[in-house]
Amino acid sequence: MRRDHRHAGRLIDYFKQQVFTLRAVDAMVVDEADRMFDLGFIKDIYFLFRRLPPREQRQSMLFSATLSHRVLELAYEHMNEPEKLAVESDHITADRVRQRVYFPAKEEKIPLLLNLLQQADTSRSIVFVNTKIAAERVTERLQRQGILAGALSGDVPQKKREKLLARFQQGQLEALVATDVAARGLHIEGVSHVFNYDLPQDAEDYVHRIGRTARLGAEGDAVSFACDLYAVSLP
C-alpha cells in the first residue's frame, strides 16, 4: 500500500504530468482544513476531490482546529455521511504556563514589548499579532532596537517560512512575530515566552498561542497586552 503526503499544489503538478492516477485512491485525509481556506489552497483541494473515486468508494478524514461554515460545507459535500468527533480540551490552558496581562494604551505596546524582551531571559519568544501589517510593523520596530526578529504571516512563501523557522530554532532569531494562520501547527522546542501583542478574538486561539511554550514538561510564560482595542477579547 502506497501513501502519498504532499502539498496539494505539488500533487496537482504531478497529476497533470501523469505521474500517477487518482482513480485507485481508497483513503483521503485533509489536515488543517481551516488553514487551507485561510492560505488560499482550497481551490487545489476541490480540484483533487473532483478527480477522486466517489465518496462512497473511499474513506475520508478531515481534521480542523475550527469548524467554520466553509469547513463543514467541504466535509458534507465530499465525505460519505461524516461523523464529527471533538476533542474536549479546546479551552484548557497548560498548567506550566505562567500567564500575565498588562493593560497598556495602544501607543504604549511597542515600548512595553521592548522593555519586556530586554529585561527578561527571552532568547526565544513568539510575538502574536492579528494582521500581516502588524507583524511587519512590530518586526521592524524590534529590529531597529537591535532585537533579532523575523515576521511570519500567511503570505510568506514556503521556502522563506522554512528558513525563518530554522533560524529561530537555531537561535539566530530572538523573536518570531507571527499571525495565527502562519503559526498553526508550529512545534518549536525551547520557546520561553509567548506575547499576545494583539489579543485573539476567541479562546481557542488563545489556548493555541500559549501552547507554543511550556512544551515537553518545561515551564513558560504567556504575556498578554489588553489595550483598549482588544480588551474585550480577554478569554
Short mmCIF file of C-alpha atoms in Angstrom, two decimals:
data_model
loop_
_atom_site.label_atom_id
_atom_site.label_comp_id
_atom_site.label_asym_id
_atom_site.label_seq_id
_atom_site.Cartn_x
_atom_site.Cartn_y
_atom_site.Cartn_z
CA MET A 1 0.00 0.00 0.00
CA ARG A 2 1.42 3.37 -1.00
CA ARG A 3 0.78 6.55 0.94
CA ASP A 4 1.50 9.98 -0.52
CA HIS A 5 1.77 13.03 1.77
CA ARG A 6 2.21 16.19 -0.26
CA HIS A 7 1.21 19.80 -0.68
CA ALA A 8 -1.99 19.97 -2.78
CA GLY A 9 -0.33 22.14 -5.42
CA ARG A 10 2.53 19.68 -5.86
CA LEU A 11 0.08 16.79 -6.17
CA ILE A 12 -1.74 18.63 -8.93
CA ASP A 13 1.54 19.22 -10.78
CA TYR A 14 2.34 15.51 -10.67
CA PHE A 15 -1.22 14.60 -11.62
CA LYS A 16 -1.13 16.83 -14.70
CA GLN A 17 2.22 15.29 -15.66
CA GLN A 18 0.51 11.87 -15.41
CA VAL A 19 2.98 10.71 -12.78
CA PHE A 20 0.10 8.94 -11.03
CA THR A 21 -3.64 8.46 -11.20
CA LEU A 22 -6.23 9.23 -8.55
CA ARG A 23 -8.66 6.52 -9.66
CA ALA A 24 -7.29 3.94 -7.22
CA VAL A 25 -7.32 6.15 -4.11
CA ASP A 26 -9.19 4.42 -1.28
CA ALA A 27 -8.38 6.80 1.59
CA MET A 28 -8.17 10.59 1.67
CA VAL A 29 -7.02 12.74 4.61
CA VAL A 30 -7.19 16.54 4.80
CA ASP A 31 -5.27 18.01 7.73
CA GLU A 32 -5.79 21.59 8.99
CA ALA A 33 -8.74 22.17 6.67
CA ASP A 34 -9.43 25.63 8.10
CA ARG A 35 -5.90 26.67 7.21
CA MET A 36 -6.44 25.53 3.60
CA PHE A 37 -9.11 28.21 3.32
CA ASP A 38 -7.02 30.85 5.10
CA LEU A 39 -3.99 30.28 2.86
CA GLY A 40 -5.96 30.11 -0.39
CA PHE A 41 -5.33 26.40 -1.10
CA ILE A 42 -8.95 25.36 -1.17
CA LYS A 43 -9.25 25.53 -4.97
CA ASP A 44 -6.49 22.93 -5.19
CA ILE A 45 -8.34 20.71 -2.72
CA TYR A 46 -11.55 20.90 -4.73
CA PHE A 47 -9.60 20.14 -7.93
CA LEU A 48 -8.31 16.91 -6.37
CA PHE A 49 -11.65 15.94 -4.83
CA ARG A 50 -13.40 16.12 -8.19
CA ARG A 51 -10.93 13.56 -9.59
CA LEU A 52 -11.09 11.06 -6.74
CA PRO A 53 -13.34 7.99 -6.74
CA PRO A 54 -16.89 8.68 -5.49
CA ARG A 55 -17.06 9.40 -1.77
CA GLU A 56 -18.96 6.14 -1.19
CA GLN A 57 -15.94 4.20 -2.51
CA ARG A 58 -13.24 5.72 -0.31
CA GLN A 59 -12.53 6.51 3.32
CA SER A 60 -12.33 10.24 4.05
CA MET A 61 -10.96 12.03 7.12
CA LEU A 62 -10.81 15.75 7.77
CA PHE A 63 -9.06 17.48 10.66
CA SER A 64 -9.55 21.12 11.58
CA ALA A 65 -8.84 23.31 14.61
CA THR A 66 -12.08 25.20 13.94
CA LEU A 67 -15.28 24.12 12.21
CA SER A 68 -16.39 27.12 10.21
CA HIS A 69 -19.32 27.02 7.80
CA ARG A 70 -16.86 26.60 4.93
CA VAL A 71 -15.15 23.61 6.53
CA LEU A 72 -18.47 21.91 7.30
CA GLU A 73 -19.64 22.53 3.75
CA LEU A 74 -16.46 20.91 2.44
CA ALA A 75 -16.99 17.89 4.70
CA TYR A 76 -20.63 17.26 3.84
CA GLU A 77 -20.08 17.80 0.13
CA HIS A 78 -17.14 15.42 -0.28
CA MET A 79 -17.39 12.91 2.59
CA ASN A 80 -19.75 9.95 2.92
CA GLU A 81 -22.07 10.58 5.88
CA PRO A 82 -19.34 12.19 8.01
CA GLU A 83 -19.40 11.99 11.80
CA LYS A 84 -17.98 14.79 13.93
CA LEU A 85 -15.53 13.91 16.70
CA ALA A 86 -14.43 16.73 19.01
CA VAL A 87 -11.55 16.83 21.47
CA GLU A 88 -12.90 18.40 24.64
CA SER A 89 -9.80 20.34 25.66
CA ASP A 90 -10.03 23.42 23.50
CA HIS A 91 -10.35 25.84 26.41
CA ILE A 92 -7.90 24.24 28.84
CA THR A 93 -4.57 26.01 29.25
CA ALA A 94 -1.34 24.33 30.25
CA ASP A 95 -0.70 24.27 34.00
CA ARG A 96 3.00 25.02 33.46
CA VAL A 97 2.35 28.32 31.68
CA ARG A 98 2.62 31.43 33.87
CA GLN A 99 0.05 33.88 32.49
CA ARG A 100 0.20 37.64 32.91
CA VAL A 101 -1.75 40.50 31.45
CA TYR A 102 -0.89 44.19 31.04
CA PHE A 103 -3.30 47.00 30.17
CA PRO A 104 -1.26 49.44 28.05
CA ALA A 105 -2.60 52.15 25.81
CA LYS A 106 -2.22 51.33 22.13
CA GLU A 107 0.82 53.60 21.74
CA GLU A 108 2.48 52.01 24.78
CA LYS A 109 2.50 48.47 23.43
CA ILE A 110 5.78 48.69 21.49
CA PRO A 111 7.74 50.29 24.38
CA LEU A 112 6.30 47.71 26.78
CA LEU A 113 7.22 44.82 24.48
CA LEU A 114 10.75 46.15 24.03
CA ASN A 115 11.18 46.55 27.77
CA LEU A 116 9.97 43.01 28.50
CA LEU A 117 12.14 41.49 25.78
CA GLN A 118 15.21 43.30 27.03
CA GLN A 119 14.81 42.72 30.76
CA ALA A 120 13.90 39.04 30.86
CA ASP A 121 15.50 35.84 29.58
CA THR A 122 13.53 35.87 26.35
CA SER A 123 16.07 34.47 23.93
CA ARG A 124 13.35 32.54 22.10
CA SER A 125 9.99 34.33 22.06
CA ILE A 126 6.94 34.27 19.81
CA VAL A 127 5.00 37.54 19.50
CA PHE A 128 1.45 37.06 18.22
CA VAL A 129 -0.35 39.76 16.25
CA ASN A 130 -3.66 39.71 14.40
CA THR A 131 -2.66 41.01 10.98
CA LYS A 132 0.14 40.78 8.44
CA ILE A 133 0.63 44.56 8.60
CA ALA A 134 1.06 44.42 12.37
CA ALA A 135 3.59 41.59 12.01
CA GLU A 136 5.70 43.65 9.63
CA ARG A 137 5.41 46.83 11.71
CA VAL A 138 6.30 45.17 15.02
CA THR A 139 9.20 43.27 13.45
CA GLU A 140 10.62 46.48 12.00
CA ARG A 141 10.41 48.25 15.38
CA LEU A 142 12.15 45.37 17.14
CA GLN A 143 14.91 45.24 14.54
CA ARG A 144 15.51 48.98 14.89
CA GLN A 145 16.16 48.42 18.60
CA GLY A 146 18.72 45.72 17.90
CA ILE A 147 16.49 42.71 18.52
CA LEU A 148 16.91 39.89 16.00
CA ALA A 149 13.33 39.37 14.83
CA GLY A 150 11.51 37.91 11.85
CA ALA A 151 7.92 38.23 10.60
CA LEU A 152 5.80 35.18 9.78
CA SER A 153 2.41 35.69 8.15
CA GLY A 154 0.23 33.69 5.79
CA ASP A 155 1.73 35.48 2.78
CA VAL A 156 5.30 34.33 3.48
CA PRO A 157 6.41 31.83 0.78
CA GLN A 158 7.05 28.29 1.99
CA LYS A 159 10.82 28.38 1.42
CA LYS A 160 11.18 31.66 3.30
CA ARG A 161 8.94 30.32 6.07
CA GLU A 162 11.15 27.24 6.47
CA LYS A 163 14.28 29.40 6.54
CA LEU A 164 12.79 31.71 9.20
CA LEU A 165 11.75 28.78 11.36
CA ALA A 166 15.17 27.17 11.03
CA ARG A 167 16.90 30.40 12.08
CA PHE A 168 14.52 30.74 15.02
CA GLN A 169 15.07 27.13 16.10
CA GLN A 170 18.85 27.55 15.84
CA GLY A 171 18.82 30.68 17.99
CA GLN A 172 19.70 33.09 15.17
CA LEU A 173 16.43 34.95 15.81
CA GLU A 174 15.39 36.09 19.27
CA ALA A 175 11.76 36.79 18.42
CA LEU A 176 9.31 35.49 15.84
CA VAL A 177 6.40 37.85 15.16
CA ALA A 178 3.57 35.73 13.80
CA THR A 179 -0.11 35.69 12.90
CA ASP A 180 -2.37 32.82 13.97
CA VAL A 181 -2.61 31.40 10.45
CA ALA A 182 1.15 31.34 10.00
CA ALA A 183 1.81 29.79 13.40
CA ARG A 184 -0.75 27.00 13.08
CA GLY A 185 0.94 23.67 13.66
CA LEU A 186 4.26 25.11 14.83
CA HIS A 187 6.16 22.78 17.16
CA ILE A 188 9.35 24.52 18.26
CA GLU A 189 11.24 23.39 21.32
CA GLY A 190 12.57 25.84 23.87
CA VAL A 191 10.12 28.74 23.41
CA SER A 192 10.37 30.57 26.73
CA HIS A 193 7.82 33.34 26.19
CA VAL A 194 4.68 33.92 24.19
CA PHE A 195 3.49 37.52 23.85
CA ASN A 196 -0.07 38.28 22.83
CA TYR A 197 0.76 41.71 21.42
CA ASP A 198 -2.76 41.66 19.96
CA LEU A 199 -5.27 39.55 21.88
CA PRO A 200 -7.01 36.89 19.79
CA GLN A 201 -10.76 37.10 19.30
CA ASP A 202 -11.61 33.69 20.74
CA ALA A 203 -10.43 31.38 23.50
CA GLU A 204 -9.34 28.58 21.16
CA ASP A 205 -6.76 30.82 19.51
CA TYR A 206 -5.54 31.96 22.93
CA VAL A 207 -5.02 28.36 24.06
CA HIS A 208 -3.26 27.52 20.81
CA ARG A 209 -0.95 30.52 21.13
CA ILE A 210 0.20 29.95 24.68
CA GLY A 211 0.62 26.26 23.92
CA ARG A 212 3.72 27.17 21.90
CA THR A 213 5.59 27.43 25.22
CA ALA A 214 5.87 25.02 28.19
CA ARG A 215 6.27 22.02 25.91
CA LEU A 216 7.67 18.60 26.82
CA GLY A 217 7.44 19.20 30.56
CA ALA A 218 9.09 22.63 30.53
CA GLU A 219 7.66 25.83 32.00
CA GLY A 220 6.94 29.02 30.11
CA ASP A 221 5.45 32.50 30.25
CA ALA A 222 2.48 33.93 28.36
CA VAL A 223 2.16 37.71 28.45
CA SER A 224 -0.92 39.45 27.04
CA PHE A 225 -1.41 43.10 26.15
CA ALA A 226 -5.04 44.17 26.66
CA CYS A 227 -5.13 47.59 25.04
CA ASP A 228 -8.45 49.38 24.57
CA LEU A 229 -8.77 47.91 21.06
CA TYR A 230 -8.60 44.26 22.14
CA ALA A 231 -9.50 44.25 25.86
CA VAL A 232 -12.98 42.93 25.03
CA SER A 233 -11.29 39.77 23.69
CA LEU A 234 -9.85 38.75 27.06
CA PRO A 235 -10.54 34.98 27.49
#
